[in-house]
CSV table of C-alpha atoms and ligand atoms in Angstrom, one decimal:
chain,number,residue,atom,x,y,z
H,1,UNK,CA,-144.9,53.5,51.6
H,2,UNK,CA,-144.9,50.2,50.2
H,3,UNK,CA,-144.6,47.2,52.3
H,4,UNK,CA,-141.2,45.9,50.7
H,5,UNK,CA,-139.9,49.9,51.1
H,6,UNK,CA,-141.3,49.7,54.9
H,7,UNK,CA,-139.5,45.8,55.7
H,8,UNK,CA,-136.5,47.6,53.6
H,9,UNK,CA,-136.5,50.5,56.2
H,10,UNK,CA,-136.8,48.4,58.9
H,11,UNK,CA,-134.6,45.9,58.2
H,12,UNK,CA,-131.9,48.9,57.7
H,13,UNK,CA,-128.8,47.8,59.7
H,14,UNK,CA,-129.1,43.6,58.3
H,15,UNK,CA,-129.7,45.6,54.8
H,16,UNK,CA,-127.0,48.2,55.2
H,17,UNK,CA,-124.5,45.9,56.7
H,18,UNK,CA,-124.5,43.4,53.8
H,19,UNK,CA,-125.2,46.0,51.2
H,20,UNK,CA,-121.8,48.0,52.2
H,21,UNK,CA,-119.8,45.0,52.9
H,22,UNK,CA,-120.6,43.7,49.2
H,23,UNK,CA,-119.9,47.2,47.8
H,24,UNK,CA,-116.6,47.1,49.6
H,25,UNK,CA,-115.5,43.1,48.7
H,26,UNK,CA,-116.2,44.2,44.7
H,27,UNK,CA,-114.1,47.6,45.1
H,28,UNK,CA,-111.2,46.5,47.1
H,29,UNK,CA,-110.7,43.2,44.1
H,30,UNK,CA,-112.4,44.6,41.3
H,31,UNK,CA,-112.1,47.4,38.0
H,32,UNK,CA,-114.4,49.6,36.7
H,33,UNK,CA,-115.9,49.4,33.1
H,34,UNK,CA,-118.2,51.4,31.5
H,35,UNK,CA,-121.5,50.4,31.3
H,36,UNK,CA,-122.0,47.5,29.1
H,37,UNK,CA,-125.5,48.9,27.8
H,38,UNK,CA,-125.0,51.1,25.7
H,39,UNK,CA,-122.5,49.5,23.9
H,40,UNK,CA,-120.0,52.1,24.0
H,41,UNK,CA,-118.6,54.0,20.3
H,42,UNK,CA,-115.4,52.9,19.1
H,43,UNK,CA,-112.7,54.9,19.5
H,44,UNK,CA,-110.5,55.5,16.8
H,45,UNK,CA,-107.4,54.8,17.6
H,46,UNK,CA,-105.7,53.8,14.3
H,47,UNK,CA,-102.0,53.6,15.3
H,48,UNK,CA,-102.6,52.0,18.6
H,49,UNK,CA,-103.0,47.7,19.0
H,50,UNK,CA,-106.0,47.3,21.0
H,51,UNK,CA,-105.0,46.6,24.6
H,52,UNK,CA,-106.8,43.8,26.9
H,53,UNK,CA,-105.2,45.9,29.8
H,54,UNK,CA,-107.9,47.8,31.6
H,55,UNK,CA,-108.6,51.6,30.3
H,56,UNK,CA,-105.5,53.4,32.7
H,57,UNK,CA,-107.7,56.6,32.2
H,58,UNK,CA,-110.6,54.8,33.9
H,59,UNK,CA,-111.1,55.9,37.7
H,60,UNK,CA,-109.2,54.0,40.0
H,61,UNK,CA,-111.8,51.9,42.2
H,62,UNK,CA,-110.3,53.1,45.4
H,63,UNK,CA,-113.4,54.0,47.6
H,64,UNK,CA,-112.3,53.7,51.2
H,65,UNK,CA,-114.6,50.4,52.4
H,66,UNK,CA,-117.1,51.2,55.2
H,67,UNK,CA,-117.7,48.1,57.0
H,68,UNK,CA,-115.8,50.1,59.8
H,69,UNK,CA,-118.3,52.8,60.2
H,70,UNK,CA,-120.8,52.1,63.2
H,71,UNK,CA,-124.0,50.8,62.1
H,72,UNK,CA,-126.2,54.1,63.0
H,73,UNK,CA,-124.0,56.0,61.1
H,74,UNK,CA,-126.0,58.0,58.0
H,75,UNK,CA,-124.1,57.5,54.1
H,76,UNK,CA,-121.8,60.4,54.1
H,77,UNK,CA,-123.1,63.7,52.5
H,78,UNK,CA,-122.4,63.8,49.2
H,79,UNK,CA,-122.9,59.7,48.8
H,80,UNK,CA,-126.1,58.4,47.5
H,81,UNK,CA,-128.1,56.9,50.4
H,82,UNK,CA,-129.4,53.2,50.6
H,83,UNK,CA,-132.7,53.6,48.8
H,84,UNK,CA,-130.9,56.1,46.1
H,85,UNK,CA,-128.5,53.9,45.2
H,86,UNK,CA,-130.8,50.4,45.1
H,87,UNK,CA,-133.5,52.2,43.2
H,88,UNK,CA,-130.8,53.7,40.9
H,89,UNK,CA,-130.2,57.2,42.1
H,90,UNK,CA,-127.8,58.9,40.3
H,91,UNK,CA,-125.2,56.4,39.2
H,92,UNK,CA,-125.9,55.2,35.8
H,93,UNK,CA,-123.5,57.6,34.2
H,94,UNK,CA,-120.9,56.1,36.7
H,95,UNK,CA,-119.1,53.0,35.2
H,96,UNK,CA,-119.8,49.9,36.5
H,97,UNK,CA,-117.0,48.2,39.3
H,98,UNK,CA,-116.7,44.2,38.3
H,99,UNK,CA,-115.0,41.9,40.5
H,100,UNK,CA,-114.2,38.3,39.2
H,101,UNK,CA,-116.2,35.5,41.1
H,102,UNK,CA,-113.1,33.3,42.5
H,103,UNK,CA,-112.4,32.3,45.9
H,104,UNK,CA,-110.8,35.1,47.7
H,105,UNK,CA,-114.0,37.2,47.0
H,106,UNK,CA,-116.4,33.7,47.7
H,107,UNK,CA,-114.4,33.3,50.8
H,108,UNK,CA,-114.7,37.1,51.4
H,109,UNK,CA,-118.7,36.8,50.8
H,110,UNK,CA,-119.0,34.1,53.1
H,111,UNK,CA,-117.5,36.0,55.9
H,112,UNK,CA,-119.5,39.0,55.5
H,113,UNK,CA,-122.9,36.8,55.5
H,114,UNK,CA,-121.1,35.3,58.9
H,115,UNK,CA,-120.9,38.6,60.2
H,116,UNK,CA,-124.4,38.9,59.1
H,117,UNK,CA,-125.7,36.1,61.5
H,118,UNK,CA,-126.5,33.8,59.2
H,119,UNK,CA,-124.1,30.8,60.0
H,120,UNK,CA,-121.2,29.5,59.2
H,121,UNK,CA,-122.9,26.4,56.9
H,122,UNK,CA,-125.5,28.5,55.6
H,123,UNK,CA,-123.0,31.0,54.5
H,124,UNK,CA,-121.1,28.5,53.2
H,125,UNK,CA,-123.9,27.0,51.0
H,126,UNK,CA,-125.5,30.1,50.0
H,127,UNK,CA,-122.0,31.2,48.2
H,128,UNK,CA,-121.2,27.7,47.0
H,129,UNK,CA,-125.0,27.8,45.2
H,130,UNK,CA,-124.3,31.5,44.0
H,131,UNK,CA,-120.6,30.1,42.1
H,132,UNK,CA,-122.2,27.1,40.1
H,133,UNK,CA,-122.0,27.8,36.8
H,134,UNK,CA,-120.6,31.5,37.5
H,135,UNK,CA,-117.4,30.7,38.5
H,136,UNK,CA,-114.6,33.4,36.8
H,137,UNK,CA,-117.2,35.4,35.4
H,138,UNK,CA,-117.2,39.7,36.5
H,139,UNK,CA,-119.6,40.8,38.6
H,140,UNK,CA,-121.3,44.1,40.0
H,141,UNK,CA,-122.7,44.7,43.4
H,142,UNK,CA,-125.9,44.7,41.9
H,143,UNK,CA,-125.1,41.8,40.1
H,144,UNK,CA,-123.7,39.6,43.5
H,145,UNK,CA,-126.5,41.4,45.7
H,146,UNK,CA,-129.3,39.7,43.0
H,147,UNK,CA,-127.8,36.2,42.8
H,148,UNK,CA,-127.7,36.5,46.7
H,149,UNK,CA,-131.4,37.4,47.3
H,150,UNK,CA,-132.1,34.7,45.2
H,151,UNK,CA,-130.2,32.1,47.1
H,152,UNK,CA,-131.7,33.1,50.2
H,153,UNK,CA,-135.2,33.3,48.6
H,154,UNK,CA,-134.8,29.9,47.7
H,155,UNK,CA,-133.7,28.6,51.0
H,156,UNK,CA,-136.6,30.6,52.3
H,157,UNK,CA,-139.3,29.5,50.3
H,158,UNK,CA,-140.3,26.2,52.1
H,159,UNK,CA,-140.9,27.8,55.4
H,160,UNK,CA,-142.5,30.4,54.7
H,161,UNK,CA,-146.2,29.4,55.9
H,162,UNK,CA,-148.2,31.5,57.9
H,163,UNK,CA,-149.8,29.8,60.9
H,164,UNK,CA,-152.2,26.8,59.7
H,165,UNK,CA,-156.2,27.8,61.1
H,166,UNK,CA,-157.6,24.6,61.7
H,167,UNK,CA,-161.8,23.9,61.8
H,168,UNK,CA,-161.4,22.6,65.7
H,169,UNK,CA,-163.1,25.3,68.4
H,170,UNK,CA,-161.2,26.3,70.0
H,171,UNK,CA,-158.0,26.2,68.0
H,172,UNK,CA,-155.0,26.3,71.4
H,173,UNK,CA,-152.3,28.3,70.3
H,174,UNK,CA,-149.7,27.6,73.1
H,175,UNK,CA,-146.8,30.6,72.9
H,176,UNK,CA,-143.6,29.6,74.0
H,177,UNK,CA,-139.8,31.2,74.1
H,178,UNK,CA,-137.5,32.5,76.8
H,179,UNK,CA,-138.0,35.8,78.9
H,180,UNK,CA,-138.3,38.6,76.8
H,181,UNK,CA,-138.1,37.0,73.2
H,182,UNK,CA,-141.9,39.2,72.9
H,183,UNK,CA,-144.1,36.4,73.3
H,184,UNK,CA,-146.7,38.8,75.0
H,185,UNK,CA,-146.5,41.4,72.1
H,186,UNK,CA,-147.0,38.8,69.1
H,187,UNK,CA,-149.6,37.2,70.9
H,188,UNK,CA,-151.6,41.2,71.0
H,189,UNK,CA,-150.2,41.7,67.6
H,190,UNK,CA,-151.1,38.4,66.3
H,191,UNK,CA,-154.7,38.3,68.3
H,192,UNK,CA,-155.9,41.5,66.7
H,193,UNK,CA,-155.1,40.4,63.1
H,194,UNK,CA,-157.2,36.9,64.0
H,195,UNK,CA,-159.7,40.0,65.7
H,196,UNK,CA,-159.3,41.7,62.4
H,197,UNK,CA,-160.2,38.6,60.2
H,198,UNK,CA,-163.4,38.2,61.8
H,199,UNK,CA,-162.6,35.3,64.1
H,200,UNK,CA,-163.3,35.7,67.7
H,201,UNK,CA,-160.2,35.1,70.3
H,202,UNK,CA,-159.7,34.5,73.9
H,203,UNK,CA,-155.9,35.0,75.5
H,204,UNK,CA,-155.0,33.7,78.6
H,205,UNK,CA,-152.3,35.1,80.5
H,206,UNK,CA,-150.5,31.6,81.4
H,207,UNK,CA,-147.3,33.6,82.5
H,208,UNK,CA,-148.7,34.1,86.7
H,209,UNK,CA,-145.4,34.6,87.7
H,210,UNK,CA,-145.1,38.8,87.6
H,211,UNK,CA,-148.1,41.1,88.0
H,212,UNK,CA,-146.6,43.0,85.6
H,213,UNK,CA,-146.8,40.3,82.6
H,214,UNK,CA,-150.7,40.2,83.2
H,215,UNK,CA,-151.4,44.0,83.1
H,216,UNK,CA,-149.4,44.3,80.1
H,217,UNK,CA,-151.1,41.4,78.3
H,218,UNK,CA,-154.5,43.3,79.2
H,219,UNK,CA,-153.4,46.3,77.7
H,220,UNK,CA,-152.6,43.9,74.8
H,221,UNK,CA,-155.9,42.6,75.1
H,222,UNK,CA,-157.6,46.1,75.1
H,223,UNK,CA,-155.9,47.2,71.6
H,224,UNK,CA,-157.3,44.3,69.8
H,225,UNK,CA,-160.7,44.0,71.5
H,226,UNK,CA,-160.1,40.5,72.7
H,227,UNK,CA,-160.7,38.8,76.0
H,228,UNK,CA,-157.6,38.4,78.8
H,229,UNK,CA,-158.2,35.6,81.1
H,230,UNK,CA,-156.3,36.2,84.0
H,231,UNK,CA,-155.6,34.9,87.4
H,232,UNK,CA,-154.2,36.0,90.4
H,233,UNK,CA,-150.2,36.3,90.9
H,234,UNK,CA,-149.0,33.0,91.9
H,235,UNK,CA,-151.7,30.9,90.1
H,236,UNK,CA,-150.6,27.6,88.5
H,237,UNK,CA,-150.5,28.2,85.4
H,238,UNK,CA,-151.9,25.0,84.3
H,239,UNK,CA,-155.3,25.6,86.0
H,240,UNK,CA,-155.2,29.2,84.6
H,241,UNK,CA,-155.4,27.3,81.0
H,242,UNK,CA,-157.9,24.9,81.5
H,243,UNK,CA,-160.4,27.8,83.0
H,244,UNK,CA,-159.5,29.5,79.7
H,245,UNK,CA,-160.4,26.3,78.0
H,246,UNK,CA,-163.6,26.1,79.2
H,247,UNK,CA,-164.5,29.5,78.6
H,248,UNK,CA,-163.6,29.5,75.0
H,249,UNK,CA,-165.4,26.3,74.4
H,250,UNK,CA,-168.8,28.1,76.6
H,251,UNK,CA,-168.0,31.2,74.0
H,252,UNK,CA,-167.9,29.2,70.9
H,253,UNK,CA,-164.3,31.0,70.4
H,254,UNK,CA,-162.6,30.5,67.4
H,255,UNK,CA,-158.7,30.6,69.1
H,256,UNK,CA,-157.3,30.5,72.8
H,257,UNK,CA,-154.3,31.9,72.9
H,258,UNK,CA,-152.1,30.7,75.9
H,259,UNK,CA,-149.2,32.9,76.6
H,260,UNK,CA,-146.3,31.7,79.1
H,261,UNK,CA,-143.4,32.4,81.6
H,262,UNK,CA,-140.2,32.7,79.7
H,263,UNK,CA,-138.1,32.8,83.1
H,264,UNK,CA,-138.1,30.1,85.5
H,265,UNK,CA,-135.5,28.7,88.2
H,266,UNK,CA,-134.0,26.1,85.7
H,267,UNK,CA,-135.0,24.0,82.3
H,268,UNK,CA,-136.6,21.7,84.1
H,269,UNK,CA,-139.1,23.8,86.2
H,270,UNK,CA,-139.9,25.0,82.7
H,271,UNK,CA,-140.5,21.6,81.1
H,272,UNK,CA,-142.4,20.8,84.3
H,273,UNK,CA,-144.7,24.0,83.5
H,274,UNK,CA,-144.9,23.5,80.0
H,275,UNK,CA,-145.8,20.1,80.5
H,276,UNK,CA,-148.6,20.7,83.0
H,277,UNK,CA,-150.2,22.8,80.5
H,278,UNK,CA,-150.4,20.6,78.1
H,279,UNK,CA,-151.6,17.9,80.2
H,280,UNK,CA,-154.1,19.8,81.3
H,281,UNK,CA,-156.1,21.5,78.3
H,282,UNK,CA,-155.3,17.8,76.6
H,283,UNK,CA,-158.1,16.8,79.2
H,284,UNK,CA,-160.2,18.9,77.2
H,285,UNK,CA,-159.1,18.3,74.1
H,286,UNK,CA,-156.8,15.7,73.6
H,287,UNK,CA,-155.7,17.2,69.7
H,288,UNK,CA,-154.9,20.6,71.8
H,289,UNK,CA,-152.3,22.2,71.6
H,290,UNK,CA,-152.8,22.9,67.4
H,291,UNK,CA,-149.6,25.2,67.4
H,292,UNK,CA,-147.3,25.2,69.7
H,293,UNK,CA,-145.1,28.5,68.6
H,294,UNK,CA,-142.3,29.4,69.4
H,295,UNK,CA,-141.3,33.0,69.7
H,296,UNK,CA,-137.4,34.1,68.9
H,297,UNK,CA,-135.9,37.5,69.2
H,298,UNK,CA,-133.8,38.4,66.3
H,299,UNK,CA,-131.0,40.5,68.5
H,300,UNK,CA,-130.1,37.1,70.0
H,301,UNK,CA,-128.6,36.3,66.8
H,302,UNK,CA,-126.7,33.1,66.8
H,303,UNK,CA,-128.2,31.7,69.9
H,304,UNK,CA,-131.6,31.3,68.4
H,305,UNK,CA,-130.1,29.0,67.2
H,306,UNK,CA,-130.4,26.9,70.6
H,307,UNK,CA,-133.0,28.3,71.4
H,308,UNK,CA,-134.9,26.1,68.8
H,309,UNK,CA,-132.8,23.3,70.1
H,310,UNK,CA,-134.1,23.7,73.6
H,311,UNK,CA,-137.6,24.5,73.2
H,312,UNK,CA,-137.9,21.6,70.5
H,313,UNK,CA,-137.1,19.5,73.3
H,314,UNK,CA,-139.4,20.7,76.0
H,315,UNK,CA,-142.4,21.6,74.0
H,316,UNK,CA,-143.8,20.5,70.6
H,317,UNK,CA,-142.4,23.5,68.4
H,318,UNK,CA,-144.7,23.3,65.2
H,319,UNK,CA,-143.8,27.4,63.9
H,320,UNK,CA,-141.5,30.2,64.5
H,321,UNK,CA,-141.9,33.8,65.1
H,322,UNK,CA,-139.3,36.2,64.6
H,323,UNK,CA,-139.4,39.6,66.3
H,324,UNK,CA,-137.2,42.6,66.6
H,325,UNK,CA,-136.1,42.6,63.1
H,326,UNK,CA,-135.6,46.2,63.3
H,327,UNK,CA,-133.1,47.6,64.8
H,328,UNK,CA,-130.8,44.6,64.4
H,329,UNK,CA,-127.8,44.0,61.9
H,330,UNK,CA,-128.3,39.9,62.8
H,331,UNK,CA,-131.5,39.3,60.4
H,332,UNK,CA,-129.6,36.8,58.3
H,333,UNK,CA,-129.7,34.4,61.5
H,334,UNK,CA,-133.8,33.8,59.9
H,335,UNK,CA,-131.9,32.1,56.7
H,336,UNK,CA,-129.7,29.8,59.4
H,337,UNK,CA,-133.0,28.7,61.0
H,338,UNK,CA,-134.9,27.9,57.8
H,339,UNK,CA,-131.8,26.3,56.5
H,340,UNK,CA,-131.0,24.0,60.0
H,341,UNK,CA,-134.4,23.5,61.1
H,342,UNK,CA,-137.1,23.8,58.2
H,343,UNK,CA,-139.7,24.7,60.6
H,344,UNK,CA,-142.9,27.1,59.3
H,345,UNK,CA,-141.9,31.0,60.0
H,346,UNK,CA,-145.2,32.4,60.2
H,347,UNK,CA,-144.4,35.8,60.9
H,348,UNK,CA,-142.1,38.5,62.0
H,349,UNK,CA,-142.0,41.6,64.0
H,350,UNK,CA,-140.4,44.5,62.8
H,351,UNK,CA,-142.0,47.6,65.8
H,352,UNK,CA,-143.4,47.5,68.6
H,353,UNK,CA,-147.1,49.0,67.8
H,354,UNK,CA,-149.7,46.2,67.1
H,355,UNK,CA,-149.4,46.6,63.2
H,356,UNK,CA,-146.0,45.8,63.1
H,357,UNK,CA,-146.1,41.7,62.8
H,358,UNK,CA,-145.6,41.0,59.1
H,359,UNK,CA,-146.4,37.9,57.6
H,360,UNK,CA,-143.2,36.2,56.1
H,361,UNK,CA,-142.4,36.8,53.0
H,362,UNK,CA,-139.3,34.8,51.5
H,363,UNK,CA,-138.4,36.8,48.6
H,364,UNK,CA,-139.2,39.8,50.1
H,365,UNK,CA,-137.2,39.4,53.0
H,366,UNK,CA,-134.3,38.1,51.0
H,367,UNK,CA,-134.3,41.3,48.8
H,368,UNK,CA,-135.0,43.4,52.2
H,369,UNK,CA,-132.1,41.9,53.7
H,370,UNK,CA,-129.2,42.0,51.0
H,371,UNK,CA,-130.3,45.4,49.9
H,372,UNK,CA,-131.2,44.2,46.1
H,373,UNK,CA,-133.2,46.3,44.3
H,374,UNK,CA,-137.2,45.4,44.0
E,401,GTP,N1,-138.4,46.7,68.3
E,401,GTP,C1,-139.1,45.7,68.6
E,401,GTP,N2,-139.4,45.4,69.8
E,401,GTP,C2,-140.2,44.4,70.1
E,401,GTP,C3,-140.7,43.5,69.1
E,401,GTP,N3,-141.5,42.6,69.7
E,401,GTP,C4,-141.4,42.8,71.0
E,401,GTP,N4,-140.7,43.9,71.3
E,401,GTP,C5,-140.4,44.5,72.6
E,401,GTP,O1,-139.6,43.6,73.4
E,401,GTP,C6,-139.9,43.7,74.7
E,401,GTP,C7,-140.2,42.3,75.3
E,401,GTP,O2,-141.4,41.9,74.7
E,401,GTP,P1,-142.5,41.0,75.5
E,401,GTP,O3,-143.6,40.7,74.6
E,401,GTP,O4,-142.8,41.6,76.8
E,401,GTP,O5,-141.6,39.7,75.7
E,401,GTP,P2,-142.0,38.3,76.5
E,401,GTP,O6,-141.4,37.2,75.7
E,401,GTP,O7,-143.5,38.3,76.7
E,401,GTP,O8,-141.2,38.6,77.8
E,401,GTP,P3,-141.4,37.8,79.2
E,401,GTP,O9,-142.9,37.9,79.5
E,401,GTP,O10,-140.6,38.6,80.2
E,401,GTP,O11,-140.9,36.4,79.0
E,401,GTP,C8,-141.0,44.7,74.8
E,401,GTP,O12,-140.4,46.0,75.2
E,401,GTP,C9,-141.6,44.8,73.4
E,401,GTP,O13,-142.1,46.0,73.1
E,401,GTP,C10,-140.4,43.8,67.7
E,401,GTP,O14,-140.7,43.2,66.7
E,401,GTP,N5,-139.6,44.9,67.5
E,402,MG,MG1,-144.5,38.1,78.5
């Protein structure tokens, strides 16, 4: 399977949710014609005026919409599925459903990308870019789903950097977000791709607060042959780091990875920790941390949204991560953060096994996520 056909199938219910609700805005406001290439023969109709009425023999376009159905619901039997219909399964006999770009459907797009997680202003600006210069013309699914990939490609584009490798050894990548975003499992997923690229890598496991969290960052460790520094339950954190510190500069590692606590008694206990970290290896290296990354789960939706705002404030955010884009119908909230905050995206998780971290891709994510064709 391709990679864009893999992203495609994970990214199923973002893809499926935007790709039905488009299908449903043109059919509920638009007429069918038949397709405009061929040109169609003319009919010889001698005694009749032509007629700039539509064709009353045509079909009427009155497809029940499915943006009711639940999200794990399968196409009906009998309706092409997904993948059938964006790689052009069966319907090219089938004339083509138009739907004039004007308001009530821009207003109607902008909701459905709303629904979609992607903001209200980004919404809003993706549909205003989508109607300059197109404003009254007809247009198909196919057509809208395009122009709408592109716009998100485009806001895309400038963050989409994977995560700068710098000469310094070792290169501190400090891994930040709240409980449960998957910092541990980006930083196994990300440390056996360094692994994988020849450069050597040392994690430490900086979150001492649950015995759990270290075991599960060693079995981490294990998959992608890398080193776990740990220390007992309990441990500051801070002095966890700068051990780790001076065993990847003894090693000659290339990266320390330093993964952290997402829960804590309040914001401040978390600055505090966060803080002390930093302080700490900076005694070492005074450049360190190189990346500070910050780890978002996609099922949040909208509230990664202040997430960013939080952790921008308590550490020195320089990239994003974006995991659990499967399984969710809230991918568009990636185009929200590009658009608001214009920091890097680096890379995004899409499984839980260790190959499932993809590195971003703009355009294929925005074609993955509005379900146009490849
Ligand atoms: N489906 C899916 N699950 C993921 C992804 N990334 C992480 N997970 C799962 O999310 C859960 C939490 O991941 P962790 O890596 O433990 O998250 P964390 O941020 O380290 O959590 P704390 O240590 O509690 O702060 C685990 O069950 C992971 O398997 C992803 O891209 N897709
Ligand atoms: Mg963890």
């Amino acid at each position: 399977m391709s990679f864009f056909n893999k992203l495609k199938t994970r990214l199923f219910k973002s893809s499926s949710k935007i790709d039905e609700g488009l299908e449903a805005i043109v059919e509920e406001g638009g007429s069918a014609e038949p397709p405009a290439d061929p040109p169609a023969p003319p009919v010889p109709t001698p005694d009749v005026p032509p007629s700039p009425a539509p064709d009353p023999t045509m079909p009427p376009a009155d497809v029940p919409p499915p943006a009711d159905q639940p999200e794990e619901t399968a196409p009906p039997a009998g309706r092409p599925g997904l993948l059938g219909r964006v790689f052009g399964g069966g319907r090219d006999a089938a004339p083509v459903v138009r739907r004039v770009l004007d308001d009530d459907m821009l207003e109607s797009l902008e909701d459905l990308l709303i629904t979609a997680d992607m903001g209200v202003d980004t919404a809003a600006r993706v549909t205003a870019n989508m109607a300059e210069g197109r404003y009254g013309r007809r247009l198909s699914t196919d057509e809208i789903k395009a122009l709408l990939a592109e716009e998100v490609a485009r806001i895309m584009e400038p963050v989409a950097r994977p995560m700068p490798l710098y000469q310094k050894r070792p290169q501190v990548v400090l891994v930040v977000g709240v409980n449960g975003s998957g910092k541990t499992t980006t930083i196994g997923k990300l440390a056996s791709q360094f692994r994988a690229a020849g450069k050597s890598v040392v994690i430490a496991a900086g979150d001492t607060f649950r015995a759990a969290a270290v075991e599960q960052l060693q079995v981490w460790g294990d998959r992608a042959g890398v080193p776990v520094m740990t220390a007992p339950q309990g441990t500051d954190p801070a002095s966890l780091a700068f051990d780790a510190m001076t065993r990847a500069e003894a090693e000659g590692a290339d990266l320390l990875m330093i993964d952290t606590a997402g829960r804590l008694q309040n914001r401040a206990d978390l600055m505090e920790e966060l803080a002390k970290i930093v302080r700490v290896i900076r005694k070492k290296d005074p450049s360190a941390p190189h990346n500070t990354l910050l780890v978002l789960d996609a099922t949040t939706g909208q509230n990664a949204l202040s997430q960013v705002e939080i952790f921008q404030k308590l550490a020195d955010v320089s990239g994003l991560v974006m995991t659990k884009l499967d399984g969710t119908a809230r991918g568009g909230v990636l185009v929200a953060l590009a658009d608001r905050f214009g920091l890097p995206i680096h890379a995004i998780g899409v499984g839980e096994q260790i190959d499932d971290l993809a590195p971003f891709d703009p355009e294929e994510f925005a074609r993955a996520l509005t379900g146009a064709a490849q």
